[in-house]
Amino acid sequence: MTNPLPPPVVTPSPIADLSYRTYTGPLRTRAVRWWVVALYTIRKARRSPGFWVLSAICLLSYIFHAIAFYVQLNVSSAFMAQSQRDYVLPFFSAMNGNMNAYCLMGICMLLGAGSIAGDQRVNALMVYLSKPITRSDYLVGKWIGLMVSIFTVAVVPSLIFYVVMAAAYSSDGFFTQTHWLLPQILLAALVPSVVLSALMTGISAWSRSSFTAGALFATLYVLTGIVANIIALAMFQHQFHLILLIRHASIPGLIDAIAQRVFNAKIPGNRFRNPFSHKFITAPALSFSLTCALVLVVVSIAAARVKIRAVEVVRG
Amino acid sequence: MPTITVNNLTVKYGSRTAVDNVTFDLPDGCVGLLGPNGAGKTTLIKCLLGFVPPTTGTGTVLGLNIATSGLAIRQKVGLMPELDCHIPGINAVTYVAYAGELAGMPASLAIGRAHEVLEYCGLGEARYRHVETYSTGMLQRIKLAQALVHGPGLLLLDEPTNGLDPKGREEMLTLVKDISHGKGVSVIVSSHLMQDIERVCDYAIVMRGGKVATSGDIASLRSVGGYHLEIELREPCPAFTEALVSRGGQVLQEAGSILQIDMQKVEGRYATLLFQLAGAAGTQIRGFRPVQRTMEDVFLAAVDQESAA
């Protein structure tokens, strides 16, 4: 005769206990609460298919430049002699090319247009700010989250490109030419991330519709670039320093100016079919451009902060 | 220690006074904040949370100064706003866990806690659905869950039964009653629905035009004094009624075997007299209690008094 099995021990699962229990666990310090908002924005970006599509297009631009560099190097050895090889220029061209710039703008619009506008539309600000976080925590979290997403898209392909180039040309003097290339890449990726994310955050805070915020941002980005170029080429043809200044007096122009200075890149003037085609189009001084970018960022963030409120106070 | 203390608090929006020199102490338990739309209830809640600074006066929430400790107050308080406020594109668990993380909970604990409070609020398996697919009743529950997730000592519920059908309303009130009794959480329910306050609250404040019209525990607010009684007889008995009137009693209302009477003019111990009269008339008294007003009566009386003043 076998002994019967002992009855199973039933331990009540915590989830089966439907009564309310208060939370007595640990709490993180208040100083890092903004990171919760930032992390949520980053997670949201990761879930967006559009983000991955645009990131892939960004990567394509680097592949194109890598192939172009390889072809130039191998097909025409006279075109690029050993001593004339410029390993930095492909990075500048890839990071600052139109394809990359518009992809970053697209990602910024996709992720940032609704970041605050969407919260305002569905009254989610009330939920955020009824928790122990300040308006600044919320704003910084939204901004940094967007910035990190854009920065990742800008910097990761560049780093992959760097590794590929280093592996392929380390014996051909790659490292002797590129002592500062890594910091240059990081800075050139950081600038558009900071500027675009700040601007988008500022516009989003002033809107209750993601569509309106995105459209306004895109218009501002594209239109300022076009207008600046037209004015530069049409009105100041005989004053070269004004061409340089006006051409960069736009959002893409400002980012381009900083990238040019960071990479110390020289663009031949004949690209622009102007009387100065024999000259190089150099950008305004880095300090000047960085100051302008800083002003743009501060104004955008300050403007956003004005609009972020838990409650709408109508003064009688 | 009172949960909330307010002294001569005034809140102005420009030249408009939303809360006008109010003073009160709120005890633990469930407190109703009653008043018509525009009475200043929501402004008072916003002020208590530190969203709107007081123009004059002082106040404390759980011992913390409302003018200087907004963040510390919000750490200990949960708010269920009146308006729908959900973050689209995520399910209820993610939403509530996110609210917990915003309140400082580590992510791993916040997700477990989110499951607990969503179960408690009755969302069950629906907690895995996206928030934008929820019905009004479910949205109210999720708002309650996000307010509860970080274990607040005080819960501020702004119109918690807004837009709910009778069943949903009953379930929400049952939840509110449960959370506010024996769970270590004080609850303030702001509503213009008197029945809701009557159903769940132990104490009430009636506001009108930014002022406190009346306040007190619900039982004493509803009481109309010792002479008004409601008695229930075994069956309707005209002989008893006649005998009562002949001894100075006044029948205010008669509905079958239930009578509302005023015994103010009766001399001596009226309770003993009632039982004697019932025995003499050949009937029995099966119910005997002081008449209580509804909260609606309390509210209307307070408003009338305030208007007259």
XYZ file of C-alpha atoms in Angstrom:
625
model
C 0.000 0.000 0.000
C 1.458 3.330 -1.016
C 1.253 6.416 1.114
C -1.060 9.056 -0.321
C 0.719 12.174 -1.579
C 0.653 15.076 0.853
C -1.724 17.833 -0.182
C -0.026 20.569 -2.204
C 0.992 23.636 -0.235
C -0.936 26.568 -1.633
C 0.801 29.869 -1.129
C -1.329 32.841 -2.015
C 0.173 34.847 -4.849
C 0.536 38.553 -4.163
C -1.486 39.293 -7.286
C -4.313 37.135 -6.001
C -4.522 39.322 -2.925
C -6.862 41.977 -4.204
C -6.890 44.050 -1.035
C -5.073 47.362 -1.024
C -1.637 47.537 0.540
C 0.318 50.721 0.820
C 3.722 51.040 -0.813
C 6.579 51.109 1.661
C 9.455 50.324 -0.711
C 12.402 52.524 -1.640
C 12.127 55.761 -3.574
C 14.767 57.238 -5.833
C 16.088 60.713 -5.157
C 14.161 63.506 -6.741
C 17.190 64.757 -8.677
C 16.935 61.942 -11.244
C 13.186 62.099 -11.869
C 13.755 63.874 -15.208
C 15.542 60.766 -16.408
C 12.306 58.761 -16.040
C 10.642 61.107 -18.551
C 13.693 60.967 -20.823
C 13.822 57.185 -20.684
C 10.146 56.934 -21.575
C 10.733 59.190 -24.613
C 13.671 57.011 -25.700
C 11.628 53.801 -25.267
C 8.823 55.360 -27.293
C 11.303 56.177 -30.073
C 12.509 52.582 -30.113
C 8.950 51.370 -30.663
C 8.379 53.657 -33.653
C 8.878 51.971 -37.056
C 9.464 55.391 -38.647
C 12.439 55.909 -36.385
C 14.081 52.706 -37.632
C 13.322 53.493 -41.280
C 14.887 56.954 -41.045
C 17.836 55.558 -39.098
C 18.404 53.024 -41.874
C 18.335 55.820 -44.466
C 20.953 57.677 -42.392
C 23.123 54.583 -42.446
C 22.698 54.365 -46.225
C 24.278 57.784 -46.596
C 27.425 56.497 -44.839
C 27.505 53.380 -46.995
C 27.308 55.601 -50.062
C 30.230 57.735 -48.857
C 32.272 54.673 -47.939
C 31.771 53.254 -51.441
C 32.563 56.620 -53.046
C 35.755 56.902 -51.014
C 36.773 53.347 -51.937
C 36.110 53.944 -55.643
C 38.040 57.221 -55.674
C 40.935 55.547 -53.928
C 41.115 52.447 -56.051
C 39.866 53.455 -59.492
C 41.919 56.576 -59.856
C 45.081 56.463 -57.849
C 46.214 59.664 -59.578
C 43.089 61.449 -58.331
C 43.929 60.778 -54.715
C 47.591 60.292 -54.148
C 48.772 58.817 -50.876
C 49.859 62.209 -49.584
C 46.587 63.920 -50.587
C 44.188 61.479 -49.041
C 41.729 63.263 -46.751
C 40.222 60.814 -44.332
C 38.223 63.488 -42.492
C 36.254 64.866 -45.446
C 34.138 61.713 -45.997
C 32.991 61.970 -42.378
C 32.064 65.623 -42.831
C 30.271 64.890 -46.103
C 28.367 61.951 -44.687
C 27.376 63.625 -41.428
C 26.545 66.955 -42.990
C 25.040 65.808 -46.268
C 21.471 66.663 -47.204
C 20.319 63.072 -46.810
C 21.572 62.838 -43.255
C 20.368 66.332 -42.334
C 16.831 65.697 -43.590
C 16.724 62.297 -41.886
C 17.657 63.872 -38.565
C 15.032 66.541 -39.144
C 12.486 63.816 -39.947
C 13.322 61.856 -36.808
C 13.088 65.024 -34.760
C 9.637 65.736 -36.207
C 8.465 62.176 -35.820
C 9.447 61.858 -32.178
C 9.305 65.434 -30.995
C 6.238 67.006 -32.586
C 3.868 65.210 -30.259
C 6.111 64.975 -27.234
C 4.559 67.890 -25.372
C 1.728 68.801 -27.764
C 0.315 65.286 -27.401
C 0.502 65.444 -23.618
C -1.289 68.762 -23.630
C -3.993 67.472 -25.954
C -4.846 64.520 -23.691
C -4.293 66.433 -20.412
C -1.391 64.153 -19.489
C 0.502 67.124 -18.066
C -1.827 66.935 -15.085
C -0.689 63.359 -14.444
C 2.995 64.216 -14.796
C 2.890 67.292 -12.621
C 0.658 65.783 -9.933
C 3.647 63.545 -9.211
C 6.660 64.922 -7.342
C 8.387 66.314 -10.427
C 8.789 69.937 -11.427
C 8.005 71.588 -14.740
C 11.747 71.714 -15.368
C 12.121 67.969 -14.704
C 9.387 67.279 -17.229
C 10.805 69.672 -19.825
C 14.405 68.516 -19.434
C 13.273 64.901 -19.591
C 11.363 65.467 -22.825
C 14.227 67.427 -24.354
C 17.010 65.066 -23.323
C 14.974 62.035 -24.410
C 14.528 63.503 -27.871
C 18.123 64.673 -28.014
C 19.510 61.257 -27.072
C 17.390 59.599 -29.769
C 18.630 62.003 -32.459
C 22.206 61.852 -31.209
C 22.154 58.061 -31.371
C 21.044 58.128 -34.997
C 23.679 60.750 -35.820
C 26.590 59.170 -34.021
C 26.204 55.396 -34.335
C 26.606 55.228 -38.158
C 29.576 57.621 -37.878
C 31.243 55.369 -35.346
C 30.599 52.309 -37.504
C 32.061 54.252 -40.445
C 35.048 55.157 -38.278
C 35.666 51.529 -37.337
C 35.393 50.419 -40.985
C 37.754 53.160 -42.170
C 40.203 52.446 -39.365
C 40.195 48.750 -40.182
C 40.668 49.385 -43.912
C 43.206 52.212 -43.869
C 45.062 51.945 -40.576
C 48.205 50.986 -42.488
C 47.724 53.887 -44.950
C 48.047 56.675 -42.445
C 44.458 56.847 -41.224
C 45.406 57.372 -37.592
C 48.120 59.909 -38.335
C 45.542 62.165 -40.047
C 42.712 61.664 -37.618
C 43.964 62.364 -34.094
C 40.871 64.419 -33.267
C 38.361 62.605 -35.436
C 36.448 60.911 -32.617
C 35.852 64.142 -30.637
C 35.019 65.863 -33.955
C 32.425 63.192 -34.750
C 30.886 63.435 -31.270
C 30.674 67.234 -31.414
C 29.315 67.272 -34.960
C 26.636 64.772 -33.955
C 25.824 66.549 -30.714
C 25.192 69.988 -32.233
C 22.238 69.082 -34.502
C 20.835 66.836 -31.781
C 20.826 69.624 -29.217
C 19.631 72.379 -31.561
C 16.913 70.422 -33.366
C 15.559 68.780 -30.218
C 15.417 72.099 -28.340
C 13.661 73.835 -31.218
C 11.186 70.989 -31.667
C 10.483 70.863 -27.918
C 9.848 74.600 -27.868
C 7.440 74.421 -30.807
C 5.695 71.334 -29.439
C 5.052 73.055 -26.107
C 3.253 75.886 -27.865
C 0.902 73.605 -29.721
C -1.864 71.174 -28.848
C -1.556 69.345 -32.149
C 1.368 67.160 -33.172
C 0.638 67.859 -36.825
C 0.779 71.633 -36.391
C 3.978 71.426 -34.360
C 5.635 69.144 -36.909
C 4.544 71.262 -39.863
C 5.769 74.449 -38.210
C 9.120 72.884 -37.393
C 9.600 71.541 -40.913
C 8.592 74.871 -42.450
C 10.983 76.740 -40.189
C 13.835 74.357 -40.981
C 13.380 74.203 -44.732
C 12.230 77.753 -45.311
C 15.010 79.433 -43.329
C 17.553 77.408 -45.303
C 16.062 78.304 -48.671
C 15.520 81.975 -47.840
C 19.041 82.371 -46.438
C 20.582 80.852 -49.541
C 18.480 82.962 -51.908
C 19.291 86.175 -50.064
C 22.962 85.263 -49.877
C 23.266 84.590 -53.579
C 20.917 87.228 -54.922
C 21.436 90.291 -52.771
C 24.997 90.220 -51.607
C 26.848 88.929 -54.613
C 29.589 91.467 -54.307
C 30.320 91.149 -50.602
C 31.858 87.776 -49.915
C 31.838 88.008 -46.115
C 28.102 88.798 -46.180
C 27.451 85.761 -48.349
C 29.152 83.617 -45.743
C 27.158 85.149 -42.926
C 23.751 85.179 -44.593
C 24.121 81.705 -46.072
C 24.522 80.318 -42.578
C 21.787 82.462 -41.026
C 19.326 79.582 -40.949
C 18.823 76.445 -38.885
C 20.468 74.046 -41.372
C 23.047 76.749 -42.159
C 23.971 77.136 -38.510
C 24.412 73.395 -38.076
C 26.411 73.276 -41.312
C 28.625 76.150 -40.171
C 29.482 74.432 -36.907
C 30.172 71.122 -38.646
C 32.436 72.853 -41.181
C 34.451 74.458 -38.426
C 34.537 71.298 -36.321
C 35.887 69.235 -39.231
C 37.874 72.184 -40.606
C 36.298 71.400 -43.974
C 36.686 73.678 -46.994
C 33.932 73.756 -49.632
C 34.985 75.085 -53.032
C 33.043 78.186 -54.010
C 32.330 76.944 -57.541
C 29.615 74.738 -56.088
C 27.517 77.846 -55.825
C 28.074 79.451 -59.246
C 28.857 82.878 -57.854
C 31.520 85.491 -58.661
C 33.677 84.028 -55.932
C 33.873 80.560 -57.400
C 37.642 80.626 -57.043
C 37.342 80.978 -53.278
C 36.467 78.475 -50.587
C 33.141 78.906 -48.800
C 34.185 79.000 -45.190
C 31.778 79.233 -42.293
C 31.634 81.979 -39.673
C 33.853 81.499 -36.615
C 33.013 78.509 -34.412
C 32.575 80.664 -31.314
C 30.074 82.877 -33.149
C 28.095 79.923 -34.512
C 28.086 78.131 -31.173
C 26.849 81.284 -29.447
C 24.025 81.594 -31.984
C 23.129 77.913 -31.464
C 23.178 78.379 -27.701
C 20.863 81.384 -27.952
C 18.466 79.376 -30.129
C 18.472 76.510 -27.634
C 17.980 78.742 -24.594
C 15.149 80.698 -26.246
C 13.410 77.485 -27.359
C 13.619 75.843 -23.943
C 12.603 79.028 -22.116
C 9.612 79.385 -24.453
C 8.622 75.785 -23.771
C 8.862 76.258 -20.020
C 6.426 79.168 -20.149
C 3.755 76.916 -21.662
C 4.178 73.921 -19.371
C 1.660 74.149 -16.565
C -0.255 71.570 -14.603
C -3.319 73.763 -14.737
C -4.434 76.453 -17.100
C -4.843 79.592 -15.051
C -7.185 82.110 -16.634
C -6.770 85.459 -14.953
C -9.907 87.519 -14.637
C -3.272 65.665 13.578
C -5.707 66.890 10.906
C -4.966 65.742 7.359
C -5.431 69.250 6.026
C -5.394 72.552 7.858
C -6.333 75.771 6.132
C -6.285 79.237 7.735
C -7.805 82.292 6.058
C -6.867 80.949 2.638
C -7.638 83.133 -0.346
C -6.836 82.304 -3.957
C -7.318 84.928 -6.637
C -7.005 84.682 -10.407
C -6.299 88.304 -11.252
C -9.227 90.239 -9.868
C -11.465 87.167 -9.549
C -11.546 85.484 -6.151
C -11.865 81.720 -6.512
C -11.366 80.797 -2.854
C -12.363 83.461 -0.381
C -10.816 83.477 3.091
C -11.623 79.891 4.068
C -10.594 78.252 7.323
C -11.081 74.595 8.199
C -9.405 71.444 9.497
C -10.088 68.147 7.782
C -9.899 64.937 9.814
C -8.653 61.517 8.647
C -11.022 59.254 6.748
C -13.217 60.151 3.843
C -14.090 63.802 3.427
C -16.526 65.187 0.880
C -15.948 68.522 -0.768
C -19.362 69.577 -1.994
C -20.430 72.507 -4.046
C -21.923 73.574 -7.341
C -19.722 74.134 -10.375
C -17.561 77.205 -9.812
C -17.719 76.920 -6.022
C -13.922 76.786 -5.743
C -13.478 73.060 -5.061
C -11.015 72.367 -7.863
C -9.083 75.569 -7.173
C -8.798 74.517 -3.545
C -7.406 71.130 -4.621
C -4.936 72.801 -6.990
C -3.841 75.101 -4.203
C -3.399 72.196 -1.773
C -1.148 70.472 -4.340
C 0.939 73.578 -4.874
C -0.180 74.189 -8.463
C -1.739 77.541 -7.620
C -0.084 79.690 -4.931
C -2.347 81.094 -2.219
C -2.864 84.838 -2.474
C -3.142 85.113 1.301
C -3.466 82.700 4.183
C -1.715 79.501 5.092
C -2.350 75.798 4.934
C -0.796 72.419 5.538
C -1.334 69.009 3.937
C -0.174 66.060 6.061
C 1.809 68.605 8.092
C 3.551 70.136 5.038
C 3.213 73.806 4.128
C 1.268 74.271 0.884
C 3.170 77.435 -0.049
C 6.662 75.954 0.225
C 6.442 72.158 0.065
C 4.560 71.425 -3.152
C 6.867 68.597 -4.207
C 6.928 66.947 -0.780
C 3.130 67.159 -0.687
C 2.809 65.563 -4.124
C 5.072 62.746 -2.957
C 2.526 61.893 -0.265
C -0.653 62.695 -2.166
C -2.343 60.994 -5.101
C -4.526 63.013 -7.464
C -7.297 61.626 -9.605
C -8.081 64.555 -11.917
C -11.546 65.322 -13.170
C -10.557 65.409 -16.845
C -9.572 62.344 -18.821
C -5.800 62.233 -18.839
C -4.129 59.213 -20.318
C -0.972 58.746 -22.319
C -1.953 57.193 -25.659
C -0.180 54.235 -27.217
C 0.564 52.311 -24.037
C -1.309 49.749 -21.989
C -2.610 50.313 -18.492
C 0.250 48.462 -16.795
C 2.877 50.590 -18.544
C 0.900 53.745 -17.833
C 0.489 53.074 -14.125
C 4.078 51.814 -13.754
C 5.271 54.993 -15.464
C 3.241 57.047 -12.978
C 4.932 55.073 -10.186
C 8.377 55.733 -11.634
C 7.560 59.438 -11.850
C 6.810 59.286 -8.139
C 10.269 57.815 -7.544
C 9.628 54.078 -7.481
C 12.341 51.912 -9.023
C 11.185 50.482 -12.368
C 11.141 46.849 -11.203
C 8.988 47.654 -8.163
C 6.757 50.047 -10.101
C 5.706 47.366 -12.580
C 4.773 44.915 -9.808
C 2.935 47.597 -7.925
C 1.087 48.620 -11.123
C -0.282 45.087 -11.460
C -1.405 45.153 -7.823
C -3.276 48.431 -7.949
C -4.852 47.680 -11.323
C -6.151 44.407 -9.918
C -7.394 46.256 -6.856
C -9.160 48.800 -9.054
C -10.878 45.972 -10.884
C -9.243 46.242 -14.294
C -8.213 42.589 -14.317
C -6.986 41.301 -17.671
C -8.000 44.559 -19.354
C -4.835 46.016 -17.904
C -2.921 44.696 -20.928
C -5.084 46.658 -23.348
C -4.148 50.033 -24.757
C -5.581 52.879 -22.708
C -7.316 54.558 -25.655
C -9.548 51.490 -26.098
C -11.000 51.849 -22.589
C -14.568 52.775 -21.721
C -15.268 55.782 -19.503
C -15.597 53.563 -16.436
C -12.245 51.914 -17.119
C -10.600 55.292 -17.643
C -11.876 56.392 -14.235
C -10.408 53.231 -12.708
C -7.040 53.752 -14.363
C -6.985 57.331 -13.088
C -7.576 55.988 -9.602
C -4.846 53.360 -10.082
C -2.240 55.920 -11.155
C -3.131 58.026 -8.123
C -2.699 55.034 -5.800
C 0.421 53.478 -7.287
C 3.010 55.206 -5.081
C 1.113 54.513 -1.857
C -0.098 58.016 -0.987
C -1.286 58.947 2.483
C -3.928 61.222 1.032
C -5.980 60.759 -2.107
C -7.678 63.677 -3.842
C -10.500 62.518 -6.078
C -11.975 65.166 -8.335
C -15.431 64.072 -9.506
C -14.594 60.334 -9.434
C -17.989 59.221 -10.735
C -18.139 61.580 -13.714
C -19.628 59.928 -16.775
C -20.225 56.548 -15.118
C -23.343 54.436 -15.535
C -25.167 53.411 -12.298
C -23.265 50.127 -12.020
C -19.903 51.746 -12.671
C -20.744 54.497 -10.223
C -21.648 52.010 -7.543
C -18.407 50.092 -8.106
C -16.324 53.254 -7.984
C -17.996 54.391 -4.756
C -17.415 50.958 -3.233
C -13.738 51.262 -4.138
C -13.521 54.749 -2.665
C -15.249 53.635 0.522
C -12.927 50.650 0.822
C -9.741 52.621 0.275
C -10.731 55.306 2.768
C -11.567 53.009 5.654
C -8.904 51.005 7.437
C -6.257 51.233 4.728
C -4.301 54.147 6.161
C -5.327 56.429 3.302
C -7.350 59.581 3.811
C -9.558 60.513 0.885
C -11.031 63.816 -0.198
C -13.833 63.444 -2.707
C -14.733 66.575 -4.604
C -18.158 66.278 -6.174
C -21.354 68.069 -6.961
C -23.270 64.801 -6.502
C -24.737 64.805 -2.986
C -25.626 61.106 -3.049
C -22.013 60.165 -3.729
C -20.781 62.151 -0.754
C -23.571 60.781 1.435
C -22.685 57.250 0.372
C -18.936 57.249 1.079
C -17.918 60.175 3.266
C -17.760 60.600 7.043
C -17.219 64.359 6.951
C -18.221 67.051 4.488
C -17.464 70.614 3.567
C -20.008 72.506 1.524
C -18.547 75.317 -0.584
C -20.306 78.056 -2.424
C -18.890 81.108 -4.157
C -15.406 80.304 -2.881
C -16.517 80.180 0.739
C -17.254 77.383 3.155
C -21.042 77.367 3.549
C -21.048 74.634 6.189
C -18.914 71.757 7.399
C -19.071 68.887 9.854
C -19.410 65.144 10.090
C -22.117 63.757 7.872
C -24.262 62.407 10.713
C -24.483 65.743 12.512
C -25.021 67.650 9.262
C -27.934 65.401 8.396
C -29.457 65.515 11.866
C -32.342 67.952 12.255
C -32.584 67.931 16.070
C -33.937 65.622 18.730
C -37.695 66.267 18.293
C -38.076 65.091 14.708
C -38.545 61.347 14.634
C -39.354 58.701 12.116
C -41.330 55.748 13.445
C -42.417 52.604 11.687
C -45.591 50.847 12.896
C -46.581 47.228 12.330
C -49.394 48.456 10.101
C -51.090 51.813 9.416
C -53.003 52.783 12.558
C -55.276 55.883 12.545
C -56.037 55.405 16.273
C -52.368 55.849 17.128
C -52.135 58.977 14.977
C -55.180 60.521 16.622
C -53.888 59.746 20.106
C -50.497 61.251 19.235
C -52.029 64.477 17.925
C -54.260 64.766 20.994
C -51.115 64.666 23.210
C -49.464 67.547 21.301
C -47.514 65.584 18.695
C -47.503 66.692 15.081
C -47.486 64.329 12.127
C -45.276 65.842 9.437
C -45.502 63.088 6.893
C -47.345 59.801 6.681
C -46.440 57.103 4.180
C -48.281 53.879 4.968
C -46.995 52.592 8.268
C -44.065 55.062 8.385
C -44.651 58.393 10.103
C -42.459 61.437 10.482
C -43.442 63.288 13.625
C -42.464 66.405 15.556
C -42.563 65.902 19.350
C -41.388 69.371 20.371
C -44.684 70.291 22.050
C -45.052 67.026 23.901
C -44.345 67.282 27.602
C -42.332 64.658 29.446
C -40.408 61.674 28.041
C -41.824 61.381 24.539
C -40.193 58.073 23.732
C -41.980 56.318 26.592
C -45.219 58.050 25.618
C -44.973 56.787 22.027
C -44.688 53.188 23.132
C -47.583 53.637 25.571
C -49.773 55.130 22.832
C -48.889 52.314 20.447
C -49.820 49.708 23.063
C -53.103 51.457 23.768
C -53.911 51.627 20.039
C -53.164 47.948 19.602
C -50.137 48.326 17.344
C -46.379 47.913 17.622
C -43.495 50.291 16.941
C -40.991 48.453 14.816
C -38.703 51.332 13.938
C -37.713 54.447 15.853
C -34.995 56.879 14.771
C -34.300 60.600 14.537
C -35.224 62.071 11.174
C -32.179 62.727 8.980
C -31.948 65.137 6.101
C -30.379 64.115 2.837
C -27.139 65.805 1.842
C -29.142 67.613 -0.779
C -31.242 69.181 2.004
C -28.055 70.044 3.885
C -26.580 71.635 0.807
C -29.696 73.642 -0.024
C -30.045 74.836 3.563
C -26.396 75.905 3.662
C -26.694 77.694 0.340
C -29.888 79.473 1.447
C -28.226 80.495 4.707
C -25.198 81.794 2.823
C -27.397 83.731 0.393
C -29.379 85.270 3.240
C -26.152 86.284 4.993
